[in-house]
Amino acid sequence: MPFLDLDEGRIYYRQQGQGEPIVFVNDWPLSHHYWGPLAHRLRSCFRLIGFDPRSTGQSRTLVPSAPCDVETQAEDLHSIITRLGLGEVHLVGHGLGTVVAGLCLRVHPQDVRTLTLITPILRPEAPEGVNGYVAYAQAVLMLRKLTAVPLARNLLLRRYSYGRIPSAYRQALLEDFNRVSVSAAWEAIHSATEEETLRRFAESLTMTKCPVLILACGADKLSPLETARWIYDRIQTGTLITLKTHGHFPMLESPEKIGSLLREFFEKTSPGTGSAVS
């Protein structure tokens, strides 16, 4: 198995395909596996890298004192890009992974050729959104051990639209939730929702000149459409696409469609006038 060795432990990653590199940055506390259907449709044209962030999936061999905040995760992302010799990459973040991707862009802009934000959750100046996300995280952590109970599992699936995705991947996501380290999860959540972190995240987006694609989903109960619009209004070279009937995991609901959107976006990597599409 391929691992990236760090001072605090090892980060698992997986490569497939050939061509321009795409690096996927997961929502918390998920392993990289849920990118599988999308990767299947992109690997003939791109070099794809997925990885398990600290204390998730197979990246669980860390010392007890290892930090798991989002800025440390952004440095792990930079280490993957540089140690694998990827050069400039198409960076694709999802959910909380959009914050990690944005922080990496802020500190290491040379790593990023394009940035894609799929269902971004958090932004500054929106305490109600931050509080709602923290409440969601609390619910997931409290229910994680109950996912073996059909009633609790069905409530979780229905509340967060997980019922929209294929059953095999629903089970994989539930297993990721069940294995999550509570302390690591809270550290990631707390760091991502701090006002200063969100300010730096927004700053990275407003200052960058690299092309940015934002995918928002109208049926997503976690990621408000207002967040995607707020980001789009502040970036220099952006495209906003709203998928009105999709939930939080569009790469699992419609991998062919998301693959086509990404391929089209990557073909247009030179800065230009942004557009909003619904």
Coordinates of C-alpha atoms in Angstrom, one line a residue:
M1 CA 0.0 0.0 0.0
P2 CA 1.3 3.5 -0.8
F3 CA 1.8 5.7 2.2
L4 CA 3.3 9.2 2.7
D5 CA 5.6 9.1 5.8
L6 CA 5.3 12.1 8.1
D7 CA 6.9 12.9 11.4
E8 CA 3.6 12.1 13.2
G9 CA 2.7 8.9 11.2
R10 CA 1.6 7.9 7.7
I11 CA -1.0 9.2 5.2
Y12 CA -2.5 6.7 2.8
Y13 CA -3.0 7.7 -0.8
R14 CA -3.9 6.1 -4.1
Q15 CA -3.0 7.0 -7.6
Q16 CA -4.6 5.9 -10.9
G17 CA -4.7 7.0 -14.5
Q18 CA -2.3 9.2 -16.5
G19 CA -2.4 12.8 -17.6
E20 CA -2.8 16.1 -15.8
P21 CA -3.0 15.5 -12.1
I22 CA -6.3 15.9 -10.1
V23 CA -6.1 15.7 -6.3
F24 CA -9.4 15.0 -4.4
V25 CA -9.8 16.5 -0.9
N26 CA -12.5 14.7 1.1
D27 CA -15.3 15.9 3.3
W28 CA -14.8 14.9 6.9
P29 CA -14.4 12.3 8.3
L30 CA -14.5 10.3 5.1
S31 CA -11.9 8.1 3.4
H32 CA -11.2 8.6 -0.3
H33 CA -13.3 5.7 -1.5
Y34 CA -16.4 7.8 -2.3
W35 CA -14.6 9.4 -5.2
G36 CA -14.5 6.0 -6.9
P37 CA -17.4 6.4 -9.5
L38 CA -16.1 9.8 -10.6
A39 CA -12.5 8.6 -10.7
H40 CA -13.6 5.7 -13.0
R41 CA -14.9 8.3 -15.5
L42 CA -11.8 10.5 -15.4
R43 CA -8.9 8.1 -15.1
S44 CA -8.5 7.6 -18.9
C45 CA -7.5 11.3 -19.3
F46 CA -6.1 12.3 -15.9
R47 CA -3.7 11.2 -13.2
L48 CA -5.9 10.9 -10.1
I49 CA -4.8 11.1 -6.5
G50 CA -7.1 10.4 -3.6
F51 CA -6.0 10.2 0.1
D52 CA -7.3 9.5 3.6
P53 CA -6.8 12.6 5.8
R54 CA -5.3 12.2 9.3
S55 CA -7.2 9.8 11.5
T56 CA -9.6 8.6 8.8
G57 CA -9.6 5.5 6.6
Q58 CA -6.2 3.9 6.5
S59 CA -4.4 7.0 7.8
R60 CA -4.8 6.0 11.4
T61 CA -1.1 5.2 12.3
L62 CA -0.5 8.6 13.9
V63 CA 1.1 9.4 17.3
P64 CA -1.5 10.4 19.9
S65 CA -0.2 14.0 19.9
A66 CA -0.5 14.5 16.2
P67 CA -2.6 17.6 15.3
C68 CA -5.7 17.1 13.1
D69 CA -6.7 20.7 12.4
V70 CA -7.5 21.9 8.9
E71 CA -4.3 23.9 8.5
T72 CA -2.2 20.8 9.3
Q73 CA -4.3 18.9 6.8
A74 CA -3.6 21.6 4.2
E75 CA 0.1 21.0 4.8
D76 CA -0.4 17.3 4.4
L77 CA -2.1 18.1 1.0
H78 CA 0.9 20.2 0.0
S79 CA 3.3 17.3 1.0
I80 CA 1.4 14.9 -1.2
I81 CA 1.6 17.3 -4.2
T82 CA 5.3 18.0 -3.8
R83 CA 6.5 14.6 -2.8
L84 CA 4.7 12.9 -5.7
G85 CA 6.2 15.5 -8.0
L86 CA 2.8 16.5 -9.3
G87 CA 3.6 20.2 -10.1
E88 CA 0.4 22.3 -10.6
V89 CA -2.7 20.2 -9.9
H90 CA -6.4 20.5 -10.4
L91 CA -7.5 20.6 -6.8
V92 CA -11.0 19.3 -6.1
G93 CA -12.4 19.8 -2.6
H94 CA -15.7 18.6 -1.2
G95 CA -17.6 19.8 1.9
L96 CA -15.2 20.6 4.7
G97 CA -12.4 19.6 2.2
T98 CA -13.1 22.9 0.4
V99 CA -11.6 24.7 3.4
V100 CA -8.5 22.5 3.4
A101 CA -8.1 23.0 -0.3
G102 CA -8.5 26.8 0.1
L103 CA -5.9 27.0 2.9
C104 CA -3.5 25.0 0.8
L105 CA -4.0 27.5 -2.1
R106 CA -3.4 30.4 0.2
V107 CA -0.1 29.2 1.5
H108 CA 1.1 27.2 -1.6
P109 CA -0.5 28.9 -4.6
Q110 CA 2.2 27.3 -6.8
D111 CA 0.5 23.9 -6.2
V112 CA -2.8 24.8 -7.8
R113 CA -3.7 25.1 -11.4
T114 CA -7.4 25.2 -10.9
L115 CA -9.6 24.9 -7.8
T116 CA -13.0 23.2 -7.7
L117 CA -15.3 23.6 -4.7
I118 CA -18.1 21.0 -4.5
T119 CA -20.9 21.9 -2.1
P120 CA -18.8 24.4 0.0
I121 CA -20.2 24.5 3.6
L122 CA -18.6 27.4 5.5
R123 CA -17.9 31.1 4.9
P124 CA -17.2 34.0 7.2
E125 CA -19.9 36.4 8.3
A126 CA -22.5 33.7 8.5
P127 CA -22.7 32.5 12.2
E128 CA -26.0 30.7 11.6
G129 CA -24.4 28.5 9.0
V130 CA -21.4 27.8 11.2
N131 CA -23.7 26.9 14.1
G132 CA -25.8 24.7 11.9
Y133 CA -22.7 22.8 10.7
V134 CA -21.5 22.3 14.3
A135 CA -24.9 20.9 15.2
Y136 CA -24.8 18.5 12.3
A137 CA -21.3 17.3 13.3
Q138 CA -22.5 16.8 16.9
A139 CA -25.4 14.7 15.6
V140 CA -23.2 12.6 13.5
L141 CA -20.7 11.9 16.2
M142 CA -23.5 11.0 18.7
L143 CA -25.2 8.7 16.2
R144 CA -22.0 7.1 14.8
K145 CA -22.2 4.0 17.1
L146 CA -25.9 3.7 16.4
T147 CA -25.5 3.2 12.7
A148 CA -25.9 -0.5 13.2
V149 CA -29.4 0.1 14.5
P150 CA -31.8 0.4 11.5
L151 CA -33.9 3.2 12.9
A152 CA -30.9 5.5 13.8
R153 CA -29.3 4.6 10.5
N154 CA -32.4 5.5 8.5
L155 CA -32.8 8.8 10.4
L156 CA -29.2 9.8 9.5
L157 CA -29.6 8.8 5.9
R158 CA -32.9 10.6 5.5
R159 CA -31.9 13.8 7.4
Y160 CA -28.7 14.3 5.3
S161 CA -29.9 13.0 1.9
Y162 CA -27.6 10.0 2.0
G163 CA -30.4 7.9 0.6
R164 CA -29.8 9.5 -2.8
I165 CA -26.5 7.6 -3.2
P166 CA -25.8 4.0 -4.2
S167 CA -26.3 1.5 -1.3
A168 CA -22.7 0.2 -1.4
Y169 CA -21.4 3.7 -0.9
R170 CA -24.0 4.5 1.8
Q171 CA -22.6 1.6 3.7
A172 CA -19.0 2.7 3.2
L173 CA -19.8 6.3 4.4
L174 CA -21.6 4.8 7.5
E175 CA -18.5 2.7 8.2
D176 CA -16.3 5.8 7.9
F177 CA -18.6 7.6 10.4
N178 CA -18.5 4.6 12.7
R179 CA -14.7 4.5 12.8
V180 CA -14.2 8.2 13.3
S181 CA -11.9 9.4 16.1
V182 CA -14.0 11.8 18.1
S183 CA -11.1 13.9 19.3
A184 CA -9.6 14.2 15.8
A185 CA -13.1 15.1 14.3
W186 CA -13.7 17.8 16.9
E187 CA -10.2 19.3 16.3
A188 CA -10.9 19.5 12.5
I189 CA -14.4 20.9 13.1
H190 CA -13.3 23.5 15.7
S191 CA -10.4 24.7 13.6
A192 CA -12.5 24.9 10.4
T193 CA -15.2 27.0 12.1
E194 CA -12.9 29.5 13.8
E195 CA -13.5 33.0 12.5
E196 CA -9.8 33.5 11.7
T197 CA -9.7 30.3 9.7
L198 CA -12.7 31.3 7.7
R199 CA -11.2 34.7 7.1
R200 CA -8.0 33.1 5.7
F201 CA -10.1 30.7 3.6
A202 CA -12.1 33.6 2.1
E203 CA -8.9 35.6 1.5
S204 CA -7.4 32.7 -0.5
L205 CA -10.4 32.7 -2.8
T206 CA -10.6 36.5 -3.3
M207 CA -6.9 36.9 -4.0
T208 CA -6.3 33.9 -6.3
K209 CA -6.2 34.4 -10.1
C210 CA -6.4 30.7 -10.8
P211 CA -9.8 29.5 -12.3
V212 CA -12.3 28.4 -9.7
L213 CA -15.3 26.2 -10.3
I214 CA -18.1 26.1 -7.7
L215 CA -20.7 23.3 -7.8
A216 CA -23.7 23.9 -5.6
C217 CA -26.6 21.5 -5.1
G218 CA -30.2 22.7 -4.6
A219 CA -31.2 19.6 -2.5
D220 CA -28.2 19.7 -0.3
K221 CA -29.3 20.2 3.4
L222 CA -25.7 20.8 4.6
S223 CA -24.4 23.4 2.1
P224 CA -26.5 26.5 1.7
L225 CA -26.7 27.9 -1.8
E226 CA -26.0 31.3 -0.3
T227 CA -22.5 30.1 0.6
A228 CA -21.7 29.2 -3.0
R229 CA -23.1 32.5 -4.2
W230 CA -21.2 34.4 -1.6
I231 CA -17.9 32.8 -2.8
Y232 CA -18.7 33.3 -6.4
D233 CA -19.4 37.0 -5.9
R234 CA -15.9 37.5 -4.5
I235 CA -13.6 35.5 -6.8
Q236 CA -11.8 36.9 -9.8
T237 CA -12.1 34.0 -12.3
G238 CA -15.0 31.9 -11.2
T239 CA -17.8 29.7 -12.6
L240 CA -20.8 28.8 -10.5
I241 CA -23.0 25.8 -11.5
T242 CA -26.1 24.9 -9.5
L243 CA -27.4 21.4 -9.7
K244 CA -31.0 21.9 -8.6
T245 CA -32.0 18.3 -7.8
H246 CA -28.7 17.0 -6.3
G247 CA -27.8 16.5 -2.7
H248 CA -24.5 16.7 -0.8
F249 CA -22.8 13.9 -2.8
P250 CA -23.2 14.8 -6.5
M251 CA -20.2 12.8 -7.4
L252 CA -22.1 9.7 -6.3
E253 CA -25.5 10.7 -7.5
S254 CA -24.4 11.7 -11.1
P255 CA -20.7 10.8 -11.6
E256 CA -21.1 11.0 -15.4
K257 CA -22.5 14.5 -15.2
I258 CA -19.9 15.7 -12.7
G259 CA -17.1 14.1 -14.7
S260 CA -18.3 16.0 -17.8
L261 CA -18.4 19.3 -15.9
L262 CA -14.9 18.8 -14.6
R263 CA -13.5 17.9 -17.9
E264 CA -15.0 20.9 -19.6
F265 CA -13.7 23.2 -16.8
F266 CA -10.2 21.8 -17.0
E267 CA -10.1 22.4 -20.7
K268 CA -10.6 26.1 -19.9
T269 CA -7.8 26.8 -17.4
S270 CA -6.8 30.2 -18.6
P271 CA -8.2 33.1 -16.6
G272 CA -11.3 34.8 -18.1
T273 CA -14.7 36.1 -17.3
G274 CA -16.7 34.0 -14.9
S275 CA -20.2 32.8 -15.4
A276 CA -23.1 31.5 -13.3
V277 CA -25.1 28.6 -14.6
S278 CA -28.2 26.9 -13.1

